[in-house]
Amino acid sequence: MKKYILLPSLLLICIFAKAQVTGTAFLEGQTDHSGIKVKFIANSPTAKTDSTTTSSNGAYSIPLQGGVYKVEFSKAGYQKINYNNNTALTITSNQSLDAVSLAFGNFVDVSGTVSGIW
């Protein structure tokens, strides 16, 4: 019986919860860290996909609907980062995420048979 009460209660908390999520993201070798896109990708029915960008000092802040999210950091010319090894985060209250740093360069996934000079 406890499982049946707990699940609806958790669902209601996520539906009505609003959380301010903050953090910092940096660009390798730069002093201006603005323009990094921080995308919160909904991973549950209560979550709503949303995004923001960083300021010059790398800070970001965004209000989110409670739920489960995957977080992605990206900027042209830098390697994309999936926060927390692409593990989903449950957000039900104000939260500060650990800082991340985007490495310069683009990542190209190569597969199959290749030959020639690279």
mmCIF file with all atom_site columns, C-alpha atoms in Angstrom, residues 3 9 15 19 30-31 40 44 47 51 69 71 74 80 83 93-94 103 109 111 113 116:
data_model
loop_
_atom_site.group_PDB
_atom_site.id
_atom_site.type_symbol
_atom_site.label_atom_id
_atom_site.label_alt_id
_atom_site.label_comp_id
_atom_site.label_asym_id
_atom_site.label_entity_id
_atom_site.label_seq_id
_atom_site.pdbx_PDB_ins_code
_atom_site.Cartn_x
_atom_site.Cartn_y
_atom_site.Cartn_z
_atom_site.occupancy
_atom_site.B_iso_or_equiv
_atom_site.pdbx_formal_charge
_atom_site.auth_seq_id
_atom_site.auth_comp_id
_atom_site.auth_asym_id
_atom_site.auth_atom_id
_atom_site.pdbx_PDB_model_num
ATOM 1  C CA . LYS A 1 3   ? 4.098  2.192  -2.872  1.00 0.00 ? 3   LYS A CA 1
ATOM 2  C CA . SER A 1 9   ? 2.852  12.009 -3.920  1.00 0.00 ? 9   SER A CA 1
ATOM 3  C CA . ILE A 1 15  ? 4.296  18.719 -11.153 1.00 0.00 ? 15  ILE A CA 1
ATOM 4  C CA . ALA A 1 19  ? 13.277 25.068 -9.028  1.00 0.00 ? 19  ALA A CA 1
ATOM 5  C CA . GLN A 1 30  ? 39.206 31.787 -22.739 1.00 0.00 ? 30  GLN A CA 1
ATOM 6  C CA . THR A 1 31  ? 38.388 34.651 -20.373 1.00 0.00 ? 31  THR A CA 1
ATOM 7  C CA . PHE A 1 40  ? 17.780 20.896 -19.960 1.00 0.00 ? 40  PHE A CA 1
ATOM 8  C CA . SER A 1 44  ? 9.943  12.608 -17.502 1.00 0.00 ? 44  SER A CA 1
ATOM 9  C CA . ALA A 1 47  ? 9.666  18.029 -16.959 1.00 0.00 ? 47  ALA A CA 1
ATOM 10 C CA . SER A 1 51  ? 17.584 26.186 -22.222 1.00 0.00 ? 51  SER A CA 1
ATOM 11 C CA . TYR A 1 69  ? 16.278 16.137 -16.946 1.00 0.00 ? 69  TYR A CA 1
ATOM 12 C CA . VAL A 1 71  ? 21.704 18.423 -19.221 1.00 0.00 ? 71  VAL A CA 1
ATOM 13 C CA . SER A 1 74  ? 27.387 23.239 -26.163 1.00 0.00 ? 74  SER A CA 1
ATOM 14 C CA . LYS A 1 80  ? 29.715 19.214 -26.316 1.00 0.00 ? 80  LYS A CA 1
ATOM 15 C CA . TYR A 1 83  ? 26.492 16.641 -17.651 1.00 0.00 ? 83  TYR A CA 1
ATOM 16 C CA . SER A 1 93  ? 14.064 22.136 -5.483  1.00 0.00 ? 93  SER A CA 1
ATOM 17 C CA . ASN A 1 94  ? 16.693 24.846 -6.019  1.00 0.00 ? 94  ASN A CA 1
ATOM 18 C CA . ALA A 1 103 ? 37.372 21.726 -24.540 1.00 0.00 ? 103 ALA A CA 1
ATOM 19 C CA . ASP A 1 109 ? 32.774 10.196 -34.577 1.00 0.00 ? 109 ASP A CA 1
ATOM 20 C CA . SER A 1 111 ? 33.363 4.401  -37.814 1.00 0.00 ? 111 SER A CA 1
ATOM 21 C CA . THR A 1 113 ? 36.776 1.180  -42.713 1.00 0.00 ? 113 THR A CA 1
ATOM 22 C CA . GLY A 1 116 ? 44.303 7.685  -46.492 1.00 0.00 ? 116 GLY A CA 1
#
